[in-house]
Amino acid sequence: MKFSVMVSEGPYTHQASDSAYQFIRAALAAGHEIFRIFFYHDGVNNGTRLTTPPQDDRHIVNRWSELATEHELDLVLCVAAAQRRGIVDPDEAKRNGKDGDNIAPGFRISGLGQLIEAGIESDRLLVFGD
Amino acid sequence: MLHTVNKSPFESSSLKTCLSFAKSGSDVLLIEDGVYGGLSGSAHTSWVAEALGDVRVYALEPDLKARGLSGDRLIPGIEAVGYDGFVELACANDKIQNWL
Amino acid sequence: MSGSKKFMYINRHAPCGTVYAVEGLEVVLIGAAFEQDVCMAFIGDGVFQLKQDQDTADTGMKNFSPAYRALGDYEVNRLYVERESLQERGLTEEDLMPLTWEDEDEDWTEKSSIHVVDRAQLSDLMEEQDIILNF
């Protein structure tokens, strides 16, 4: 089965990122395909590599990056939501005259159409949010 | 249809709304703070238990455990499942409504 | 793309206190370009999104409510508002923004996009969908 997931809350405030991650791991373990993970609203904060949690806590951002590498996942941050919240890739940083970028490895920034496409192309779409 | 609810019934009407929408034969999965809605002996137990004839209700076991609860605190008829069970429910139902 | 799917966008948040309403509306407007079968549902505090006369000036926030009027032009013309939610909040259809669309098949007759339906009808509509997105 082909799944896509939308994550609507930021890490560390709400359990949504953790729930989405655990669901996706379980789906992959059961042999299912993950078409796309789309981060929206404060969910885009899952994709900043500047995140520095204490050593004894889980690193939610790195955990996504590692899962993406391991399973070739498509992690997409909504561009409009990301810009509002200061998450930029090198291209966006240049375009908007910012002095740096902060997107984490394995993530890419793209438009809301990617969410609609995920709905069209997947057998199931789940939303993890508040 | 699979419904998920992630809010405690003590702070939100999500579970109540979900159960009034859910058609007979639906699956309802309680996750995150939603698992508190499955507790027996609470102020909300009676109306949740009443719905059990019509819909199947599940509670995510890792979320119960994380909150110091276990399956034996659930209303009889509510089944505790793991993330693998969550995935199976998502496969078995042709659509999913996440009550956010 | 694998053909047309039925999308329902469910709105259960009030308009100003959180960003969900406006960012949800953005998804609907962008999604309209994909020519899917689209409808919106307003349940619970979501019905407040359609309240007339929203004026955010004194809060310093942007007023997004006029953007709902664009939905008709994007052929998003089925906005289902739950009757019970309106009643619980002391609202009637007259409290809502008049949102309309022009029916190409009937000589561009202007029609209302707002359909007040009861919970049982909305539950049936939900059952007909392929994809349900919540904001």
Short mmCIF file of C-alpha atoms in Angstrom, two decimals:
data_model
loop_
_atom_site.label_atom_id
_atom_site.label_comp_id
_atom_site.label_asym_id
_atom_site.label_seq_id
_atom_site.Cartn_x
_atom_site.Cartn_y
_atom_site.Cartn_z
CA MET A 1 0.00 0.00 0.00
CA LYS A 2 1.14 3.53 -0.78
CA PHE A 3 0.92 6.03 2.10
CA SER A 4 1.46 9.74 2.37
CA VAL A 5 1.54 11.69 5.60
CA MET A 6 1.05 15.35 6.46
CA VAL A 7 2.67 16.65 9.64
CA SER A 8 1.05 19.86 10.88
CA GLU A 9 2.84 20.59 14.15
CA GLY A 10 6.38 21.47 15.08
CA PRO A 11 8.68 19.11 16.94
CA TYR A 12 9.05 19.16 20.72
CA THR A 13 5.79 21.06 21.38
CA HIS A 14 3.30 18.52 20.09
CA GLN A 15 3.49 14.74 19.80
CA ALA A 16 2.40 14.87 16.13
CA SER A 17 5.96 14.56 14.72
CA ASP A 18 6.69 11.59 16.94
CA SER A 19 3.41 9.86 16.09
CA ALA A 20 3.98 10.41 12.36
CA TYR A 21 7.53 9.08 12.62
CA GLN A 22 6.47 5.94 14.50
CA PHE A 23 3.60 5.31 12.11
CA ILE A 24 5.89 5.65 9.09
CA ARG A 25 8.50 3.32 10.59
CA ALA A 26 5.82 0.73 11.26
CA ALA A 27 4.44 1.10 7.74
CA LEU A 28 7.91 0.67 6.22
CA ALA A 29 8.57 -2.33 8.46
CA ALA A 30 5.36 -3.91 7.18
CA GLY A 31 6.60 -3.48 3.59
CA HIS A 32 4.46 -0.50 2.61
CA GLU A 33 5.60 2.40 0.46
CA ILE A 34 5.74 6.00 1.70
CA PHE A 35 5.09 8.27 -1.27
CA ARG A 36 5.68 11.56 0.51
CA ILE A 37 5.80 13.24 3.91
CA PHE A 38 4.53 16.80 3.70
CA PHE A 39 5.22 19.29 6.46
CA TYR A 40 2.77 22.14 6.86
CA HIS A 41 1.85 24.83 9.40
CA ASP A 42 4.43 24.71 12.25
CA GLY A 43 5.33 21.24 10.96
CA VAL A 44 7.96 22.91 8.76
CA ASN A 45 10.05 23.31 11.94
CA ASN A 46 10.80 19.59 11.63
CA GLY A 47 13.18 20.55 8.84
CA THR A 48 15.70 22.96 10.37
CA ARG A 49 19.17 21.54 10.88
CA LEU A 50 19.93 24.17 13.56
CA THR A 51 17.80 22.21 16.02
CA THR A 52 19.91 21.27 19.03
CA PRO A 53 18.05 19.23 21.61
CA PRO A 54 19.76 18.08 24.83
CA GLN A 55 21.90 14.94 24.39
CA ASP A 56 19.53 12.70 26.31
CA ASP A 57 16.51 13.58 24.16
CA ARG A 58 15.61 12.28 20.71
CA HIS A 59 16.82 14.39 17.80
CA ILE A 60 13.60 14.69 15.83
CA VAL A 61 15.15 16.47 12.84
CA ASN A 62 18.11 14.09 12.48
CA ARG A 63 15.75 11.18 12.91
CA TRP A 64 13.80 12.33 9.83
CA SER A 65 16.99 12.90 7.85
CA GLU A 66 18.27 9.43 8.71
CA LEU A 67 14.97 7.77 7.85
CA ALA A 68 14.93 9.65 4.53
CA THR A 69 18.41 8.40 3.66
CA GLU A 70 17.67 4.86 4.70
CA HIS A 71 14.39 4.56 2.78
CA GLU A 72 14.79 7.26 0.10
CA LEU A 73 11.83 9.19 1.49
CA ASP A 74 10.52 12.41 -0.01
CA LEU A 75 10.36 14.98 2.82
CA VAL A 76 8.73 18.19 1.62
CA LEU A 77 8.42 21.45 3.54
CA CYS A 78 5.69 23.76 2.27
CA VAL A 79 7.42 26.83 0.86
CA ALA A 80 4.84 29.38 2.02
CA ALA A 81 4.68 27.94 5.54
CA ALA A 82 8.48 27.62 5.67
CA GLN A 83 9.13 31.21 4.57
CA ARG A 84 6.80 32.56 7.25
CA ARG A 85 8.65 30.57 9.87
CA GLY A 86 12.20 31.21 8.69
CA ILE A 87 13.07 27.83 7.20
CA VAL A 88 15.08 28.33 4.01
CA ASP A 89 17.17 26.30 1.59
CA PRO A 90 20.13 27.82 -0.28
CA ASP A 91 17.95 28.89 -3.23
CA GLU A 92 15.32 30.54 -1.05
CA ALA A 93 18.02 32.23 1.04
CA LYS A 94 19.54 33.71 -2.10
CA ARG A 95 16.21 34.75 -3.57
CA ASN A 96 15.15 36.49 -0.38
CA GLY A 97 18.53 38.00 0.47
CA LYS A 98 19.07 35.98 3.65
CA ASP A 99 22.51 35.50 5.18
CA GLY A 100 22.18 31.75 5.52
CA ASP A 101 20.02 28.70 5.08
CA ASN A 102 18.93 26.14 7.63
CA ILE A 103 17.20 23.28 5.82
CA ALA A 104 18.14 19.85 7.16
CA PRO A 105 19.55 17.07 4.94
CA GLY A 106 16.94 14.96 3.20
CA PHE A 107 14.32 17.72 3.16
CA ARG A 108 13.31 19.85 0.21
CA ILE A 109 11.13 22.94 -0.05
CA SER A 110 8.26 22.98 -2.50
CA GLY A 111 4.71 24.16 -3.04
CA LEU A 112 1.35 23.07 -1.69
CA GLY A 113 0.68 21.25 -4.94
CA GLN A 114 2.96 18.53 -3.58
CA LEU A 115 0.39 17.83 -0.86
CA ILE A 116 -2.49 17.58 -3.32
CA GLU A 117 -0.38 15.36 -5.57
CA ALA A 118 0.37 13.13 -2.58
CA GLY A 119 -3.36 12.78 -2.00
CA ILE A 120 -3.94 11.88 -5.62
CA GLU A 121 -1.06 9.43 -5.93
CA SER A 122 -1.36 7.62 -2.58
CA ASP A 123 -3.80 4.97 -1.41
CA ARG A 124 -4.04 6.60 2.00
CA LEU A 125 -3.25 10.06 3.36
CA LEU A 126 -2.93 10.59 7.09
CA VAL A 127 -2.70 13.87 8.94
CA PHE A 128 -0.80 14.20 12.21
CA GLY A 129 -1.44 17.54 13.89
CA ASP A 130 -3.04 19.23 16.82
CA MET B 1 -13.59 4.41 7.54
CA LEU B 2 -10.87 4.81 10.16
CA HIS B 3 -11.21 7.75 12.52
CA THR B 4 -8.38 8.88 14.74
CA VAL B 5 -8.82 11.11 17.79
CA ASN B 6 -5.82 12.67 19.53
CA LYS B 7 -7.48 14.85 22.18
CA SER B 8 -8.53 14.09 25.72
CA PRO B 9 -12.33 14.24 26.13
CA PHE B 10 -11.67 16.35 29.23
CA GLU B 11 -10.35 19.23 27.12
CA SER B 12 -11.98 18.80 23.73
CA SER B 13 -15.19 17.61 22.12
CA SER B 14 -13.28 15.79 19.34
CA LEU B 15 -14.13 12.28 20.55
CA LYS B 16 -17.79 13.15 21.02
CA THR B 17 -17.96 14.69 17.55
CA CYS B 18 -16.10 11.75 16.05
CA LEU B 19 -18.44 9.20 17.59
CA SER B 20 -21.50 11.09 16.43
CA PHE B 21 -20.11 11.14 12.87
CA ALA B 22 -18.75 7.60 12.75
CA LYS B 23 -21.03 5.22 10.93
CA SER B 24 -21.82 1.78 12.22
CA GLY B 25 -18.91 -0.54 11.48
CA SER B 26 -16.27 2.21 11.56
CA ASP B 27 -12.98 1.89 13.38
CA VAL B 28 -11.96 4.58 15.87
CA LEU B 29 -8.37 4.73 17.05
CA LEU B 30 -7.43 6.79 20.10
CA ILE B 31 -3.89 8.16 19.90
CA GLU B 32 -1.77 10.67 21.85
CA ASP B 33 -3.96 12.40 24.50
CA GLY B 34 -6.93 10.74 22.82
CA VAL B 35 -6.20 7.55 24.76
CA TYR B 36 -7.65 9.18 27.90
CA GLY B 37 -11.03 8.82 26.19
CA GLY B 38 -10.74 5.05 26.56
CA LEU B 39 -10.44 5.01 30.34
CA SER B 40 -12.91 3.07 32.40
CA GLY B 41 -14.30 4.70 35.52
CA SER B 42 -14.04 8.24 34.17
CA ALA B 43 -16.72 10.90 33.81
CA HIS B 44 -16.80 10.11 30.09
CA THR B 45 -16.84 6.33 30.26
CA SER B 46 -20.58 5.82 29.89
CA TRP B 47 -21.11 7.55 26.54
CA VAL B 48 -17.89 6.11 25.10
CA ALA B 49 -18.96 2.61 26.19
CA GLU B 50 -22.36 3.18 24.60
CA ALA B 51 -20.74 3.72 21.20
CA LEU B 52 -18.92 0.40 21.37
CA GLY B 53 -21.85 -1.54 19.98
CA ASP B 54 -21.72 0.44 16.75
CA VAL B 55 -18.05 1.11 16.19
CA ARG B 56 -14.86 -0.66 17.13
CA VAL B 57 -12.61 1.44 19.34
CA TYR B 58 -8.86 0.94 19.68
CA ALA B 59 -6.26 2.73 21.78
CA LEU B 60 -2.60 3.05 20.85
CA GLU B 61 -0.64 1.05 23.40
CA PRO B 62 2.62 3.05 23.26
CA ASP B 63 0.59 6.18 24.03
CA LEU B 64 -1.13 4.44 26.95
CA LYS B 65 2.19 3.21 28.34
CA ALA B 66 3.77 6.64 27.96
CA ARG B 67 0.97 8.01 30.14
CA GLY B 68 1.31 5.39 32.86
CA LEU B 69 -1.71 3.44 31.67
CA SER B 70 -2.19 -0.07 30.41
CA GLY B 71 -4.83 -1.99 28.50
CA ASP B 72 -6.52 -3.16 31.71
CA ARG B 73 -7.57 0.42 32.47
CA LEU B 74 -9.56 0.58 29.22
CA ILE B 75 -13.30 0.24 28.93
CA PRO B 76 -13.99 -3.46 28.19
CA GLY B 77 -14.30 -3.81 24.42
CA ILE B 78 -11.60 -1.26 23.63
CA GLU B 79 -8.55 -3.00 22.24
CA ALA B 80 -4.97 -1.79 22.72
CA VAL B 81 -2.89 -1.92 19.53
CA GLY B 82 0.68 -1.02 18.61
CA TYR B 83 1.88 1.11 15.69
CA ASP B 84 1.78 -2.06 13.59
CA GLY B 85 -1.91 -2.32 14.47
CA PHE B 86 -2.35 1.35 13.52
CA VAL B 87 -0.86 0.58 10.08
CA GLU B 88 -3.14 -2.45 9.71
CA LEU B 89 -6.19 -0.33 10.55
CA ALA B 90 -5.09 2.27 8.00
CA CYS B 91 -4.84 -0.46 5.36
CA ALA B 92 -8.10 -2.18 6.26
CA ASN B 93 -10.14 1.03 5.93
CA ASP B 94 -10.40 2.71 2.53
CA LYS B 95 -10.30 6.22 3.98
CA ILE B 96 -9.08 7.96 7.06
CA GLN B 97 -10.45 10.90 8.98
CA ASN B 98 -8.03 12.37 11.49
CA TRP B 99 -10.09 14.52 13.86
CA LEU B 100 -7.65 17.36 14.55
CA MET C 1 -1.69 11.47 -12.22
CA SER C 2 -4.18 8.71 -11.70
CA GLY C 3 -7.46 10.45 -12.40
CA SER C 4 -9.85 12.43 -10.30
CA LYS C 5 -10.36 11.89 -6.60
CA LYS C 6 -12.88 13.27 -4.17
CA PHE C 7 -11.26 15.64 -1.69
CA MET C 8 -12.95 16.99 1.40
CA TYR C 9 -11.26 19.73 3.39
CA ILE C 10 -12.56 19.76 6.93
CA ASN C 11 -12.24 22.95 8.94
CA ARG C 12 -12.77 22.72 12.69
CA HIS C 13 -10.75 25.69 13.90
CA ALA C 14 -11.90 29.27 14.48
CA PRO C 15 -10.34 31.83 12.13
CA CYS C 16 -8.08 34.12 14.15
CA GLY C 17 -6.68 32.38 17.24
CA THR C 18 -4.57 29.97 15.22
CA VAL C 19 -3.24 29.82 11.67
CA TYR C 20 -5.02 26.62 10.65
CA ALA C 21 -7.98 28.31 8.95
CA VAL C 22 -5.98 30.57 6.66
CA GLU C 23 -3.30 28.03 5.81
CA GLY C 24 -6.07 25.49 5.18
CA LEU C 25 -7.72 27.91 2.78
CA GLU C 26 -4.41 28.27 0.92
CA VAL C 27 -4.36 24.52 0.34
CA VAL C 28 -7.89 24.59 -1.07
CA LEU C 29 -7.09 27.47 -3.44
CA ILE C 30 -3.87 25.84 -4.68
CA GLY C 31 -5.55 22.44 -4.87
CA ALA C 32 -8.25 23.84 -7.13
CA ALA C 33 -5.74 23.85 -9.99
CA PHE C 34 -5.59 20.05 -9.86
CA GLU C 35 -9.18 19.67 -11.09
CA GLN C 36 -10.22 17.19 -8.47
CA ASP C 37 -13.71 16.87 -7.04
CA VAL C 38 -13.43 19.28 -4.11
CA CYS C 39 -15.69 20.27 -1.24
CA MET C 40 -15.19 21.90 2.14
CA ALA C 41 -16.85 21.14 5.44
CA PHE C 42 -17.13 23.53 8.38
CA ILE C 43 -17.71 21.80 11.69
CA GLY C 44 -17.52 23.00 15.29
CA ASP C 45 -15.65 26.29 15.67
CA GLY C 46 -14.82 26.02 11.95
CA VAL C 47 -18.19 27.64 11.21
CA PHE C 48 -16.81 30.90 12.67
CA GLN C 49 -14.47 31.08 9.66
CA LEU C 50 -17.44 32.10 7.52
CA LYS C 51 -18.80 34.76 9.92
CA GLN C 52 -19.59 38.02 8.19
CA ASP C 53 -17.97 41.36 9.08
CA GLN C 54 -14.61 40.06 10.28
CA ASP C 55 -12.41 43.10 10.91
CA THR C 56 -8.94 42.35 12.25
CA ALA C 57 -7.65 45.94 12.00
CA ASP C 58 -7.32 46.55 15.72
CA THR C 59 -5.49 43.26 16.29
CA GLY C 60 -2.80 44.15 13.77
CA MET C 61 -3.42 40.85 12.01
CA LYS C 62 -4.16 40.47 8.32
CA ASN C 63 -7.82 39.95 7.49
CA PHE C 64 -7.96 36.79 5.39
CA SER C 65 -11.73 36.44 5.31
CA PRO C 66 -12.18 38.16 1.90
CA ALA C 67 -10.17 35.30 0.37
CA TYR C 68 -13.13 32.95 0.92
CA ARG C 69 -14.93 34.94 -1.77
CA ALA C 70 -12.38 33.72 -4.32
CA LEU C 71 -13.42 30.09 -3.82
CA GLY C 72 -16.33 30.40 -6.25
CA ASP C 73 -13.98 31.60 -9.01
CA TYR C 74 -11.82 28.53 -8.40
CA GLU C 75 -14.86 26.30 -8.81
CA VAL C 76 -14.86 25.36 -5.15
CA ASN C 77 -18.58 25.82 -4.72
CA ARG C 78 -19.67 23.21 -2.22
CA LEU C 79 -19.11 24.57 1.27
CA TYR C 80 -20.99 22.39 3.72
CA VAL C 81 -21.71 24.05 7.05
CA GLU C 82 -22.93 21.83 9.84
CA ARG C 83 -26.34 22.96 11.08
CA GLU C 84 -25.81 21.68 14.62
CA SER C 85 -22.55 23.61 14.95
CA LEU C 86 -24.26 26.83 13.86
CA GLN C 87 -27.12 26.28 16.30
CA GLU C 88 -24.81 25.47 19.21
CA ARG C 89 -23.07 28.80 18.61
CA GLY C 90 -26.24 30.85 18.28
CA LEU C 91 -25.58 31.51 14.59
CA THR C 92 -27.84 31.26 11.56
CA GLU C 93 -27.02 31.21 7.86
CA GLU C 94 -27.64 34.99 7.81
CA ASP C 95 -24.56 35.44 9.99
CA LEU C 96 -22.35 33.90 7.30
CA MET C 97 -20.62 35.64 4.41
CA PRO C 98 -22.67 35.41 1.23
CA LEU C 99 -20.41 33.22 -0.90
CA THR C 100 -21.49 32.54 -4.45
CA TRP C 101 -20.39 31.03 -7.74
CA GLU C 102 -21.60 31.40 -11.31
CA ASP C 103 -22.99 28.30 -12.97
CA GLU C 104 -21.58 28.10 -16.47
CA ASP C 105 -24.20 25.50 -17.43
CA GLU C 106 -27.08 27.76 -16.48
CA ASP C 107 -26.11 30.98 -18.25
CA TRP C 108 -23.80 32.05 -15.41
CA THR C 109 -26.58 32.15 -12.86
CA GLU C 110 -25.24 33.18 -9.48
CA LYS C 111 -25.73 30.47 -6.89
CA SER C 112 -24.86 30.18 -3.21
CA SER C 113 -21.83 28.04 -2.38
CA ILE C 114 -22.98 27.63 1.21
CA HIS C 115 -24.99 24.54 2.02
CA VAL C 116 -26.18 24.18 5.58
CA VAL C 117 -26.50 20.44 6.23
CA ASP C 118 -27.13 18.41 9.33
CA ARG C 119 -24.61 16.09 10.89
CA ALA C 120 -26.11 12.93 9.43
CA GLN C 121 -25.92 14.36 5.89
CA LEU C 122 -22.37 15.50 6.47
CA SER C 123 -21.44 12.06 7.76
CA ASP C 124 -22.82 10.56 4.51
CA LEU C 125 -20.82 13.07 2.45
CA MET C 126 -17.68 12.23 4.39
CA GLU C 127 -18.19 8.58 3.56
CA GLU C 128 -18.20 9.39 -0.18
CA GLN C 129 -14.72 10.95 -0.15
CA ASP C 130 -11.36 9.50 -1.14
CA ILE C 131 -9.16 11.96 0.71
CA ILE C 132 -10.06 13.93 3.83
CA LEU C 133 -7.71 16.67 4.95
CA ASN C 134 -8.17 18.39 8.29
CA PHE C 135 -7.18 21.93 9.13
#
